[in-house]
Protein backbone atom coordinates (compact mmCIF):
# COMPACT_ATOMS: atom_id res chain seq x y z
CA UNK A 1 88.04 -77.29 235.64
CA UNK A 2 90.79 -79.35 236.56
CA UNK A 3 93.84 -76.35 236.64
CA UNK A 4 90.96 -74.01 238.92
CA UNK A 5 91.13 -76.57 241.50
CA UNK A 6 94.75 -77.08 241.28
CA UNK A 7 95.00 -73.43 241.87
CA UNK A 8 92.43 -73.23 244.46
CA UNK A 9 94.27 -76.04 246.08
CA UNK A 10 97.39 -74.62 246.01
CA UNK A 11 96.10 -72.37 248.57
CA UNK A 12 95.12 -74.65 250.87
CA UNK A 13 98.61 -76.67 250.64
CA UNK A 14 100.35 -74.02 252.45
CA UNK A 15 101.58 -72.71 249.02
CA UNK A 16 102.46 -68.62 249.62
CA UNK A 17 101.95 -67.33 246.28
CA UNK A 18 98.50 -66.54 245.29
CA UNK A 19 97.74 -68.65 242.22
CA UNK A 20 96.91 -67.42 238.85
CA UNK A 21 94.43 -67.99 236.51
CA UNK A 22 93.90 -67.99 232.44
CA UNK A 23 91.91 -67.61 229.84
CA UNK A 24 90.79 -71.11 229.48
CA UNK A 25 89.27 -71.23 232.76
CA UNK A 26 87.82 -67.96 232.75
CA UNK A 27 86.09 -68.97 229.74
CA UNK A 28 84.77 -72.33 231.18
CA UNK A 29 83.36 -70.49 233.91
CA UNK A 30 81.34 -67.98 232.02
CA UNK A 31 80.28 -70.83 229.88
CA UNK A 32 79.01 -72.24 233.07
CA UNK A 33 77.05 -69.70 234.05
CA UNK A 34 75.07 -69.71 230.67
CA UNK A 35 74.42 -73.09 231.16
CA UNK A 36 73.26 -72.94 234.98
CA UNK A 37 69.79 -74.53 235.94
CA UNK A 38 68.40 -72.29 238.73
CA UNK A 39 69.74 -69.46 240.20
CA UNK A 40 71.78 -70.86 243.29
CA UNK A 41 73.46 -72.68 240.54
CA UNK A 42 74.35 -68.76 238.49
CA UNK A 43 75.16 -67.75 241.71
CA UNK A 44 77.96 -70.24 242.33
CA UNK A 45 79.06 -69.91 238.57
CA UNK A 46 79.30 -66.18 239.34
CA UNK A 47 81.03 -66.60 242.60
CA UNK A 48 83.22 -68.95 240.32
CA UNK A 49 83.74 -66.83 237.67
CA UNK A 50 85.02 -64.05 240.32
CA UNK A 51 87.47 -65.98 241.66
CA UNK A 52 88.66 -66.55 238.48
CA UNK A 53 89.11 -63.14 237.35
CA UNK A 54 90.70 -61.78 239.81
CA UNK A 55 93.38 -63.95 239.47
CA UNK A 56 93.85 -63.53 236.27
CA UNK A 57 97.12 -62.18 234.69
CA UNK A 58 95.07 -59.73 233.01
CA UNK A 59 94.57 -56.49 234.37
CA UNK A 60 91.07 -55.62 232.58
CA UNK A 61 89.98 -59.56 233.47
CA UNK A 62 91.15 -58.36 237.56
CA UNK A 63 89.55 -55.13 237.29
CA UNK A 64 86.09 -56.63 236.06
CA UNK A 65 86.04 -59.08 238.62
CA UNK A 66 86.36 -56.23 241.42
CA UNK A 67 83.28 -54.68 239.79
CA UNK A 68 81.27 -58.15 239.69
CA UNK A 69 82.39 -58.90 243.19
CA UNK A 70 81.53 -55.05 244.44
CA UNK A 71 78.20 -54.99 242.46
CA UNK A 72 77.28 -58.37 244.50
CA UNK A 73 78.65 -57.15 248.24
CA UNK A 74 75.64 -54.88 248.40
CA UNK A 75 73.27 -57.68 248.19
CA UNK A 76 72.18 -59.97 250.95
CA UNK A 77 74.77 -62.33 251.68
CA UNK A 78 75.47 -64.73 254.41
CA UNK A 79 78.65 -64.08 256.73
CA UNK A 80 80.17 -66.45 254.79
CA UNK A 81 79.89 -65.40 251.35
CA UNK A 82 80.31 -61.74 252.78
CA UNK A 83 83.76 -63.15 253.94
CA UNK A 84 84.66 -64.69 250.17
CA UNK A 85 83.80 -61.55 248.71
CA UNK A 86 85.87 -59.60 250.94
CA UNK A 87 88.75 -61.60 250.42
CA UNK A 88 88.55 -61.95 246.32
CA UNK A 89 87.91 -58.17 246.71
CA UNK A 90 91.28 -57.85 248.59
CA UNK A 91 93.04 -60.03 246.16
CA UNK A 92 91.78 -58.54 243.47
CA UNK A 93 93.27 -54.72 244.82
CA UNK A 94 96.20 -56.85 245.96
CA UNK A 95 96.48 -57.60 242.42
CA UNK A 96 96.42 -54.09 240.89
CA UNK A 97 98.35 -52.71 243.18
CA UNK A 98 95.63 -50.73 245.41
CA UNK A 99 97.28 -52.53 248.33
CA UNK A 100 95.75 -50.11 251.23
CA UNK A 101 92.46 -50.80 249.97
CA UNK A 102 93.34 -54.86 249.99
CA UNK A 103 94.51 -54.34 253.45
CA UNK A 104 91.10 -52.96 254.71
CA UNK A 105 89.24 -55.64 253.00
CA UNK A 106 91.53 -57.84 254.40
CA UNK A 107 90.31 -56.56 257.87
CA UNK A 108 86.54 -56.70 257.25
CA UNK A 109 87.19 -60.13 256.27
CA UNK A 110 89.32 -61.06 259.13
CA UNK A 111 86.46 -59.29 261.63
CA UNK A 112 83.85 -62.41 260.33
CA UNK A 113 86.61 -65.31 260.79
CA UNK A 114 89.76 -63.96 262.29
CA UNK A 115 91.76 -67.54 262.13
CA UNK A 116 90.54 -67.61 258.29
CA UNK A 117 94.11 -68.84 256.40
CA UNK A 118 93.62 -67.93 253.00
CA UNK A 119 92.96 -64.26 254.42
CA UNK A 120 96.04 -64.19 257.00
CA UNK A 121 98.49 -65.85 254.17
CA UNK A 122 97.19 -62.70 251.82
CA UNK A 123 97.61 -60.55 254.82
CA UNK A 124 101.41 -61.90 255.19
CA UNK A 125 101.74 -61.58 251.53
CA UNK A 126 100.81 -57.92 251.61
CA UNK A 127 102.73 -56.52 254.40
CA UNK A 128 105.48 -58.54 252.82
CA UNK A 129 104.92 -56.63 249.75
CA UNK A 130 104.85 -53.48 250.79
CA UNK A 131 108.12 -53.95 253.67
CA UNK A 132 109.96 -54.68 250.03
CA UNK A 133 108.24 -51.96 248.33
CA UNK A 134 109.64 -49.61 251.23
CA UNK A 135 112.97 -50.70 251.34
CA UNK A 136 113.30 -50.48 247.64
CA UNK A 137 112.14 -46.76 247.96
CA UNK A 138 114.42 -46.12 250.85
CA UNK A 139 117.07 -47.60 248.66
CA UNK A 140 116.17 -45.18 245.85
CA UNK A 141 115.74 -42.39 247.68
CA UNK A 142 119.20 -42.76 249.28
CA UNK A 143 120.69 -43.12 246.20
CA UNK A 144 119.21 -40.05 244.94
CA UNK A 145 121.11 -38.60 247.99
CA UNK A 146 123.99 -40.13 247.14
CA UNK A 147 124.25 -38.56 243.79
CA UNK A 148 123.36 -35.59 245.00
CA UNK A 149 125.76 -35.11 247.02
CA UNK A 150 128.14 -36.43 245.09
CA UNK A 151 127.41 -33.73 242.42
CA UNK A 152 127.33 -31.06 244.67
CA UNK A 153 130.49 -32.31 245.97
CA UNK A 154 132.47 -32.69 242.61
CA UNK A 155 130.94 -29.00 242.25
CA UNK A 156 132.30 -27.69 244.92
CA UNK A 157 135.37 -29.32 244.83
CA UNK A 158 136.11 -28.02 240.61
CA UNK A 159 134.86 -24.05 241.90
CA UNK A 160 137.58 -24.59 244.59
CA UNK A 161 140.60 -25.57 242.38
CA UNK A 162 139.60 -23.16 239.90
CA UNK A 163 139.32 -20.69 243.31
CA UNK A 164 142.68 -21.80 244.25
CA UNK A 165 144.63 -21.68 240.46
CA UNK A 166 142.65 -17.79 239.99
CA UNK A 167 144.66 -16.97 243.28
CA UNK A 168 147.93 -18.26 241.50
C-alpha cells in the first residue's frame, strides 16, 4: 500500500503528471475488498480499487474502472464522493483518450468544489493535451499541403518543359 500513497501523494505535492498505477496494487486492493468487515469498509476498498484502475497502464484495467465507477455514480452518494467519482471518471476518459467526455466530468466535478486542485491540475493537464494534440494536427495537415503542392507543382512544372521542348 505503500507505492498507492506515494502516487496519491504525488498529487498533492504539486506533481503535474497524473500518477500511475500497477498490478501489484491493483491486486492488493481487490484483495482488500474480499477481506472487508462491513460494508463502509467494501465501499472504501471499492472506491480504492477505482482509483487504482484507472490509473493503471492497462487499458482493459482503465476501462473496468470507468464501468465500476459509472455503475456506483447512480447510487446515493454524498457531494463528496459524487465529486471523487467524477473526477476518477474524468481521469479515467482522460486516460483512454475520450478527452471531451473527461472535460465534462471535469465540469460536474468542478460545479461541487470549484477550487478542488486535483480537478483543476487534470483540467490544466487536458487542455494542455489537447492545445498539443491541435498543433500537431495543424502541423500535419500543413504538411500534407505542403506536399501537395509541391507535387502539383513539380507536375506542372515537368508538363511545361515537355510543353515548351514539343514547341521546339
Amino acid at each position: 500500500m505503500d507505492a498507492f500513497m506515494d502516487s496519491v501523494g504525488s498529487i498533492f505535492r504539486g506533481g503535474d503528471v497524473l500518477p500511475w498505477c500497477d498490478r501489484d496494487i491493483i491486486a492488493g486492493c481487490e484483495g482488500e475488498i474480499s477481506e472487508a468487515a462491513n460494508e463502509e469498509q467494501k465501499n472504501e476498498s471499492l472506491m480504492r480499487l477505482s482509483w487504482a484502475l484507472v490509473h493503471s497502464r492497462q487499458p482493459e484495467d482503465v476501462n473496468r474502472g470507468i464501468g465500476m465507477l459509472q455503475a456506483s455514480l447512480d447510487r446515493h452518494s454524498s457531494p463528496l464522493q459524487t465529486r471523487e467519482k467524477l473526477y476518477l471518471l474524468a481521469v479515467g476518459h482522460y486516460r483512454t483518450g475520450d478527452y471531451t467526455r473527461s472535460r465534462q466530468l471535469l465540469e460536474r466535478c468542478l460545479e461541487i468544489q470549484p477550487d478542488w486542485r486535483q480537478a483543476l491540475t487534470l483540467q490544466r493537464l487536458l487542455e494542455e493535451k489537447t492545445r498539443r494534440d491541435g498543433m500537431i494536427g495543424m502541423a500535419i495537415i500543413t504538411g500534407a499541403f505542403g506536399l501537395v503542392g509541391l507535387v502539383a507543382g513539380g507536375i506542372i512544372a515537368a508538363a511545361s518543359s515537355s510543353s515548351s521542348s514539343r514547341k521546339k
